[in-house]
Amino acid sequence: IISSQKIRNLIQNGQLKPANDLLGRNWCITGTVEKGKQQGREIGFPTANVSLKNFLKPPLGVYVSRVKLISSKNSEICNDWLPSISNVGTRPTVSGNSINLETHIINFKQNNFNTNLYEKRIKVELIEFLRPEKKFESLSELQKQIKVDTKRACEFHKL
């Protein structure tokens, strides 16, 4: 028996592969990109931020992910999947207080569409859990870890 409760429990426990198998597709988060503090941009990793107020939340941490842009006019997908890395969490290093999805699109500037994603809808699939969310002592320590995480995501995406 496949039930929505079972799928929700799998996602909340970080068991994305079994949840995806039951869904028959990858579980995703779709939302409107909100302007953040732009601290990711300052350290070389700009992110598209989506509030997770009303969403089912997987375990907090960093995930290999992929993203599509959704047209606001007719809800059509505007591009192929873009490789990315995402953080689900509160951003403890920069004193965040609400749970958000922050997605860094790998090699974003090499793609041929408008790079301003504010107020645009995106669809993000979390594919593989990399590590739990962690508070770093400085932005430079966070930047070093994001480089490691991005390298692992590039290996996963075969980039």
Tab-separated table of C-alpha atoms in Angstrom:
chain	number	residue	atom	x	y	z
A	1	ILE	CA	0.000	0.000	0.000
A	2	ILE	CA	1.321	3.421	-0.981
A	3	SER	CA	0.080	6.196	1.283
A	4	SER	CA	0.822	9.896	1.408
A	5	GLN	CA	1.643	9.536	5.118
A	6	LYS	CA	4.287	6.910	4.354
A	7	ILE	CA	5.838	9.143	1.678
A	8	ARG	CA	5.826	12.170	4.029
A	9	ASN	CA	7.509	10.111	6.750
A	10	LEU	CA	10.194	8.914	4.326
A	11	ILE	CA	10.931	12.492	3.209
A	12	GLN	CA	11.005	13.830	6.782
A	13	ASN	CA	13.453	11.052	7.694
A	14	GLY	CA	15.706	11.828	4.734
A	15	GLN	CA	14.862	8.673	2.803
A	16	LEU	CA	14.461	10.403	-0.551
A	17	LYS	CA	15.191	7.397	-2.788
A	18	PRO	CA	12.401	5.186	-1.333
A	19	ALA	CA	10.022	8.189	-1.319
A	20	ASN	CA	10.850	8.906	-4.969
A	21	ASP	CA	10.317	5.246	-5.862
A	22	LEU	CA	6.845	5.335	-4.307
A	23	LEU	CA	6.019	8.654	-5.977
A	24	GLY	CA	7.214	7.421	-9.360
A	25	ARG	CA	9.195	10.680	-9.724
A	26	ASN	CA	11.616	12.806	-7.735
A	27	TRP	CA	10.094	14.756	-4.858
A	28	CYS	CA	10.528	18.486	-5.399
A	29	ILE	CA	9.995	21.895	-3.866
A	30	THR	CA	8.444	24.570	-6.060
A	31	GLY	CA	8.361	28.182	-4.962
A	32	THR	CA	9.052	31.812	-5.710
A	33	VAL	CA	12.623	33.070	-5.341
A	34	GLU	CA	12.859	35.666	-2.579
A	35	LYS	CA	15.603	38.204	-2.064
A	36	GLY	CA	17.857	37.267	0.828
A	37	LYS	CA	20.770	39.048	2.480
A	38	GLN	CA	22.933	38.255	-0.577
A	39	GLN	CA	25.684	36.833	1.630
A	40	GLY	CA	26.047	33.815	-0.666
A	41	ARG	CA	26.831	36.168	-3.529
A	42	GLU	CA	29.435	37.935	-1.368
A	43	ILE	CA	31.354	34.680	-0.840
A	44	GLY	CA	31.074	33.566	-4.459
A	45	PHE	CA	28.042	31.266	-4.184
A	46	PRO	CA	24.845	33.179	-5.046
A	47	THR	CA	21.678	31.336	-4.129
A	48	ALA	CA	18.029	31.306	-5.115
A	49	ASN	CA	16.088	31.407	-1.833
A	50	VAL	CA	12.661	29.854	-1.300
A	51	SER	CA	10.819	30.028	2.022
A	52	LEU	CA	9.739	26.640	3.375
A	53	LYS	CA	7.037	27.917	5.736
A	54	ASN	CA	4.289	25.663	4.377
A	55	PHE	CA	6.390	22.853	2.932
A	56	LEU	CA	7.205	19.409	4.171
A	57	LYS	CA	10.766	19.628	5.453
A	58	PRO	CA	13.426	16.994	4.887
A	59	PRO	CA	16.346	16.778	7.347
A	60	LEU	CA	18.263	20.046	7.577
A	61	GLY	CA	21.466	20.003	5.597
A	62	VAL	CA	23.145	20.181	2.213
A	63	TYR	CA	21.883	18.250	-0.808
A	64	VAL	CA	22.932	17.601	-4.386
A	65	SER	CA	20.035	19.046	-6.353
A	66	ARG	CA	18.813	20.192	-9.737
A	67	VAL	CA	16.661	23.169	-10.750
A	68	LYS	CA	14.223	24.259	-13.436
A	69	LEU	CA	12.794	27.728	-13.989
A	70	ILE	CA	8.996	27.877	-14.328
A	71	SER	CA	7.238	30.446	-16.531
A	72	SER	CA	4.942	32.734	-14.558
A	73	LYS	CA	2.566	33.066	-17.508
A	74	ASN	CA	1.605	29.452	-18.131
A	75	SER	CA	3.573	27.416	-15.564
A	76	GLU	CA	5.652	25.809	-18.308
A	77	ILE	CA	9.228	24.743	-17.662
A	78	CYS	CA	11.670	27.208	-19.260
A	79	ASN	CA	14.918	25.209	-19.318
A	80	ASP	CA	16.549	21.816	-18.969
A	81	TRP	CA	17.564	20.684	-15.515
A	82	LEU	CA	20.418	22.757	-14.130
A	83	PRO	CA	22.874	21.085	-11.738
A	84	SER	CA	22.865	22.647	-8.302
A	85	ILE	CA	23.577	22.257	-4.631
A	86	SER	CA	20.995	23.197	-2.000
A	87	ASN	CA	20.868	23.896	1.705
A	88	VAL	CA	17.705	23.275	3.683
A	89	GLY	CA	18.004	25.032	6.999
A	90	THR	CA	18.241	28.125	9.133
A	91	ARG	CA	21.683	29.406	8.008
A	92	PRO	CA	23.212	29.238	11.509
A	93	THR	CA	26.549	30.803	10.449
A	94	VAL	CA	24.777	34.054	9.492
A	95	SER	CA	22.177	33.937	12.287
A	96	GLY	CA	19.216	32.926	10.181
A	97	ASN	CA	15.982	32.221	12.010
A	98	SER	CA	13.570	30.541	9.597
A	99	ILE	CA	13.946	27.371	7.555
A	100	ASN	CA	14.635	28.143	3.902
A	101	LEU	CA	15.785	26.383	0.782
A	102	GLU	CA	18.893	28.037	-0.658
A	103	THR	CA	19.984	26.717	-4.046
A	104	HIS	CA	23.259	27.512	-5.774
A	105	ILE	CA	23.074	26.755	-9.488
A	106	ILE	CA	26.439	25.406	-10.628
A	107	ASN	CA	27.882	27.280	-13.631
A	108	PHE	CA	24.752	29.465	-13.730
A	109	LYS	CA	26.328	32.234	-15.816
A	110	GLN	CA	27.089	29.761	-18.622
A	111	ASN	CA	23.357	29.194	-19.249
A	112	ASN	CA	21.483	31.327	-21.745
A	113	PHE	CA	18.631	32.920	-19.800
A	114	ASN	CA	18.164	35.934	-17.568
A	115	THR	CA	20.209	35.541	-14.388
A	116	ASN	CA	17.800	37.590	-12.256
A	117	LEU	CA	15.652	34.954	-10.555
A	118	TYR	CA	13.963	37.218	-7.987
A	119	GLU	CA	10.183	36.766	-8.017
A	120	LYS	CA	10.524	33.874	-10.490
A	121	ARG	CA	9.217	30.387	-9.724
A	122	ILE	CA	11.662	27.505	-9.578
A	123	LYS	CA	11.350	23.754	-9.143
A	124	VAL	CA	14.114	22.136	-7.069
A	125	GLU	CA	14.666	18.397	-6.762
A	126	LEU	CA	16.770	17.289	-3.804
A	127	ILE	CA	18.635	14.251	-5.078
A	128	GLU	CA	21.216	13.167	-2.511
A	129	PHE	CA	21.962	14.231	1.073
A	130	LEU	CA	25.579	15.355	1.513
A	131	ARG	CA	25.869	16.526	5.108
A	132	PRO	CA	23.910	17.985	8.034
A	133	GLU	CA	23.638	21.739	8.478
A	134	LYS	CA	26.482	23.162	10.582
A	135	LYS	CA	27.424	26.490	12.126
A	136	PHE	CA	30.856	27.662	10.971
A	137	GLU	CA	33.102	30.057	12.911
A	138	SER	CA	33.448	32.430	9.950
A	139	LEU	CA	32.189	33.120	6.431
A	140	SER	CA	35.584	32.007	5.078
A	141	GLU	CA	35.176	28.588	6.748
A	142	LEU	CA	31.676	28.346	5.280
A	143	GLN	CA	33.049	29.316	1.853
A	144	LYS	CA	35.681	26.530	2.052
A	145	GLN	CA	33.005	23.955	2.926
A	146	ILE	CA	30.709	25.134	0.128
A	147	LYS	CA	33.608	24.632	-2.307
A	148	VAL	CA	33.974	21.037	-1.055
A	149	ASP	CA	30.202	20.463	-1.255
A	150	THR	CA	30.044	21.948	-4.770
A	151	LYS	CA	32.913	19.728	-5.907
A	152	ARG	CA	30.993	16.675	-4.665
A	153	ALA	CA	27.858	17.881	-6.485
A	154	CYS	CA	29.899	18.384	-9.683
A	155	GLU	CA	31.177	14.798	-9.380
A	156	PHE	CA	27.607	13.567	-8.903
A	157	HIS	CA	26.394	15.536	-11.939
A	158	LYS	CA	29.486	14.456	-13.922
A	159	LEU	CA	30.563	18.048	-14.622
